[in-house]
XYZ file of C-alpha atoms in Angstrom:
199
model
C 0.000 0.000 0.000
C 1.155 3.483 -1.162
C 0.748 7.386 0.318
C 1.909 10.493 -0.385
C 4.103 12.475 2.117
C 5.285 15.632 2.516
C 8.647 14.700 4.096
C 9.706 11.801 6.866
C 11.887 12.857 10.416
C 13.491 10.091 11.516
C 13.820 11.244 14.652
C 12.877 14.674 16.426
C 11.840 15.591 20.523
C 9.658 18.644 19.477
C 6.339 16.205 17.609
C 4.785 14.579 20.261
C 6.381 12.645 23.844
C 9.973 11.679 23.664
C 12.049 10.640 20.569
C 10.345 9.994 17.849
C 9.935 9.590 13.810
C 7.977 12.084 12.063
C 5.407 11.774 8.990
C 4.424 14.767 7.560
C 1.271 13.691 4.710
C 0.843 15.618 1.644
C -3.257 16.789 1.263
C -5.447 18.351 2.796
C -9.337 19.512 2.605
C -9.468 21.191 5.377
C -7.093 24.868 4.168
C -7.138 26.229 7.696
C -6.586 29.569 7.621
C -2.942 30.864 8.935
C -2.246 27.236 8.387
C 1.949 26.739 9.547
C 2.305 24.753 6.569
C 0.146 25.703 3.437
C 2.527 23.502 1.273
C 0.925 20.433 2.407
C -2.582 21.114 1.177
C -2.066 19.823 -2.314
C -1.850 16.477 -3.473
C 0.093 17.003 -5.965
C 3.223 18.044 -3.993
C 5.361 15.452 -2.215
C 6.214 11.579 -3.131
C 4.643 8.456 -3.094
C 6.226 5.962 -0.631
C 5.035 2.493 0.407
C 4.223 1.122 4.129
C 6.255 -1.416 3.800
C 9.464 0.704 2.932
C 9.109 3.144 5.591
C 7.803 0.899 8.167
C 11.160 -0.362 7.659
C 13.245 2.650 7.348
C 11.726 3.521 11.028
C 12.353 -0.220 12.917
C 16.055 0.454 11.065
C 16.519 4.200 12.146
C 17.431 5.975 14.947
C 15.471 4.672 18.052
C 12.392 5.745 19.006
C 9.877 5.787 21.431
C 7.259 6.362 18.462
C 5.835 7.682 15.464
C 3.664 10.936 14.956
C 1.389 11.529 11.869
C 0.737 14.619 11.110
C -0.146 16.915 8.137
C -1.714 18.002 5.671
C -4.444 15.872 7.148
C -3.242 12.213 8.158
C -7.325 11.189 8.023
C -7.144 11.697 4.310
C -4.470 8.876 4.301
C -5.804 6.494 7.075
C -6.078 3.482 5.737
C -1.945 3.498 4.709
C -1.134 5.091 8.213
C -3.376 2.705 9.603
C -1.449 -0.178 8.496
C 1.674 1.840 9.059
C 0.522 2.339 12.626
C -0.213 -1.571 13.225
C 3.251 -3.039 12.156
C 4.936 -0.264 14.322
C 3.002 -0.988 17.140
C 3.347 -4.707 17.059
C 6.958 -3.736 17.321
C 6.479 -1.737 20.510
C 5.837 2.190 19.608
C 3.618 4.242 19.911
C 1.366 6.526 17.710
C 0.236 10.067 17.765
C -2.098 11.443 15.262
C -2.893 14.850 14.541
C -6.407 15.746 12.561
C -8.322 18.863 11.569
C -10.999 16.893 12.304
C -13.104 16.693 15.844
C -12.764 13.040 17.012
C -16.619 13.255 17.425
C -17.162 13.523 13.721
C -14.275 10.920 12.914
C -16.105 8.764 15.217
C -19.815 9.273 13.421
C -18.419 8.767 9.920
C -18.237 5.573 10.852
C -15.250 4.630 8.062
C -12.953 1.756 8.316
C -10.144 3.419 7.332
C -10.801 6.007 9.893
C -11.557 3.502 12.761
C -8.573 1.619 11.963
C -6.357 4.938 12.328
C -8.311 5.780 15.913
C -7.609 1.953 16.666
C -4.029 2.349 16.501
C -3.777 5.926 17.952
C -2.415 6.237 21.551
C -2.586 10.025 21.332
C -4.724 11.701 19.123
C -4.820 16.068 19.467
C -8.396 16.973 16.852
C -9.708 20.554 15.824
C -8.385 22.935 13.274
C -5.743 25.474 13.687
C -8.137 28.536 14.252
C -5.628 31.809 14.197
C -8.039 34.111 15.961
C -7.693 31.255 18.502
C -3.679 31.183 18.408
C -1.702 29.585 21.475
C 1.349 28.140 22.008
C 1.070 27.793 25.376
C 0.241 23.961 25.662
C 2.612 21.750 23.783
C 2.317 20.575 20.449
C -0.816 22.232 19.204
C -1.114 25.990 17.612
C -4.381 26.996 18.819
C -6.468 26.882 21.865
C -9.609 25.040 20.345
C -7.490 21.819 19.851
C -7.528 19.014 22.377
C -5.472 15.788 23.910
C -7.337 12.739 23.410
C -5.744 9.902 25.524
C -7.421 6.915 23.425
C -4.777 4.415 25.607
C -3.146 4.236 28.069
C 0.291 4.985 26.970
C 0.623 8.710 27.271
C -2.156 9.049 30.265
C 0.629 10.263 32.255
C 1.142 13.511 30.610
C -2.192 14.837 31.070
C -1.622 16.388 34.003
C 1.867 17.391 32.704
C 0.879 19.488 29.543
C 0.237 23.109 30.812
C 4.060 22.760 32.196
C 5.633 21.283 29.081
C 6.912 23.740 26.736
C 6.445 24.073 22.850
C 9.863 23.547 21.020
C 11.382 24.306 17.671
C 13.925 22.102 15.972
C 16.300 23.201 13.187
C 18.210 21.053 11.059
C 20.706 22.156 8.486
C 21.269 19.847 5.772
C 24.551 18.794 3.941
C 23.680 21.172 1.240
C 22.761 23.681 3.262
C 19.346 23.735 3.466
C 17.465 24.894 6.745
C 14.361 22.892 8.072
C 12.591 24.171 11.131
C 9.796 21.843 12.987
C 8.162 22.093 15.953
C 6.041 25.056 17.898
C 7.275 28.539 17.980
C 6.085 32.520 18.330
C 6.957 34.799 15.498
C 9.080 36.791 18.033
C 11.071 33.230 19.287
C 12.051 32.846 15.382
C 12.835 36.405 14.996
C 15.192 36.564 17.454
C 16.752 33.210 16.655
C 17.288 34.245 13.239
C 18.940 37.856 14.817
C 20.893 35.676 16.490
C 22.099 33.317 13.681
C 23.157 36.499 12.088
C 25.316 38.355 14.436
């Protein structure tokens, strides 16, 4: 089974609890606006991979405590993270999801593909970004109309944890020189980091 992704982490602490590999998805419906990542939306952009082949890539890689779907709009794509999700976790780690989507109206479509993602989920944050709702506050999510969703028991720990866990930004610089930033941060965090990169 094929998808189409935007780019694969193989290992960052800013997505979700811990270490962890990091699926970006190419496509999404939902076009939130200030969306972080506007590049995503279309499904035209990105590459086709197979779950097989990065299933693989991640129980070769770096360890890691897990792996974190997120967008573009992983629900779009559920039936391949789905089965992405289940060989993972038969191997030990853990999934976090990220949706536009309220886990209410996930659950009331009613589709396989959908169930099968929520099945496999250990931590699922729903609701779109909403920018006149903006907060970075809480870890992990970009506005304050998106919620935690402890589906297992894996992560139940951290709920009482989140209001003193701190967003984070990672930057990698590639061999050719190319600068990727992930990760939660204000406009005035990456101003001044980029002051200081210049000094």
């Amino acid at each position: 089974m094929k998808f189409r992704i935007h780019q694969f982490i193989p290992i960052t602490r800013v997505e979700g609890p811990g270490e962890r590999a990091c699926l970006q998805v190419q496509g999404c419906p939902i076009r939130c606006s200030g969306c972080a990542v506007p590049f995503t939306w279309s499904t035209k952009g990105g590459y086709d991979v197979t779950v097989k082949e990065l299933a693989q890539k991640i129980l070769d890689g770096p360890k890691v405590e897990g792996i974190t779907f997120l967008g573009g709009e992983p629900f779009e794509q559920a039936a391949a993270l789905a089965e992405l999700g289940a060989t993972l976790k038969e191997a030990g780690l853990s999934v976090m999801t990220f949706s536009g989507y309220l886990l209410e109206d996930i659950k009331q479509a009613n589709r396989k593909d959908w169930n099968d993602l929520l099945q496999v989920t250990d931590l699922l944050i729903d609701g779109p970004f909403q920018k006149e709702k903006r907060d970075l506050s809480r870890p992990w999510v970009g506005s304050a109309n998106q919620r935690y969703h402890f589906l297992t028991d894996r992560y139940a720990h951290l709920k009482d944890e989140l209001t003193n866990t701190p967003n984070r930004l990672e930057i990698t610089v590639k061999p050719d020189g190319r600068v990727f930033a992930n990760g939660m941060a204000t406009v005035e965090d990456l101003e001044g980091l980029f002051k200081e990169l210049i000094k």
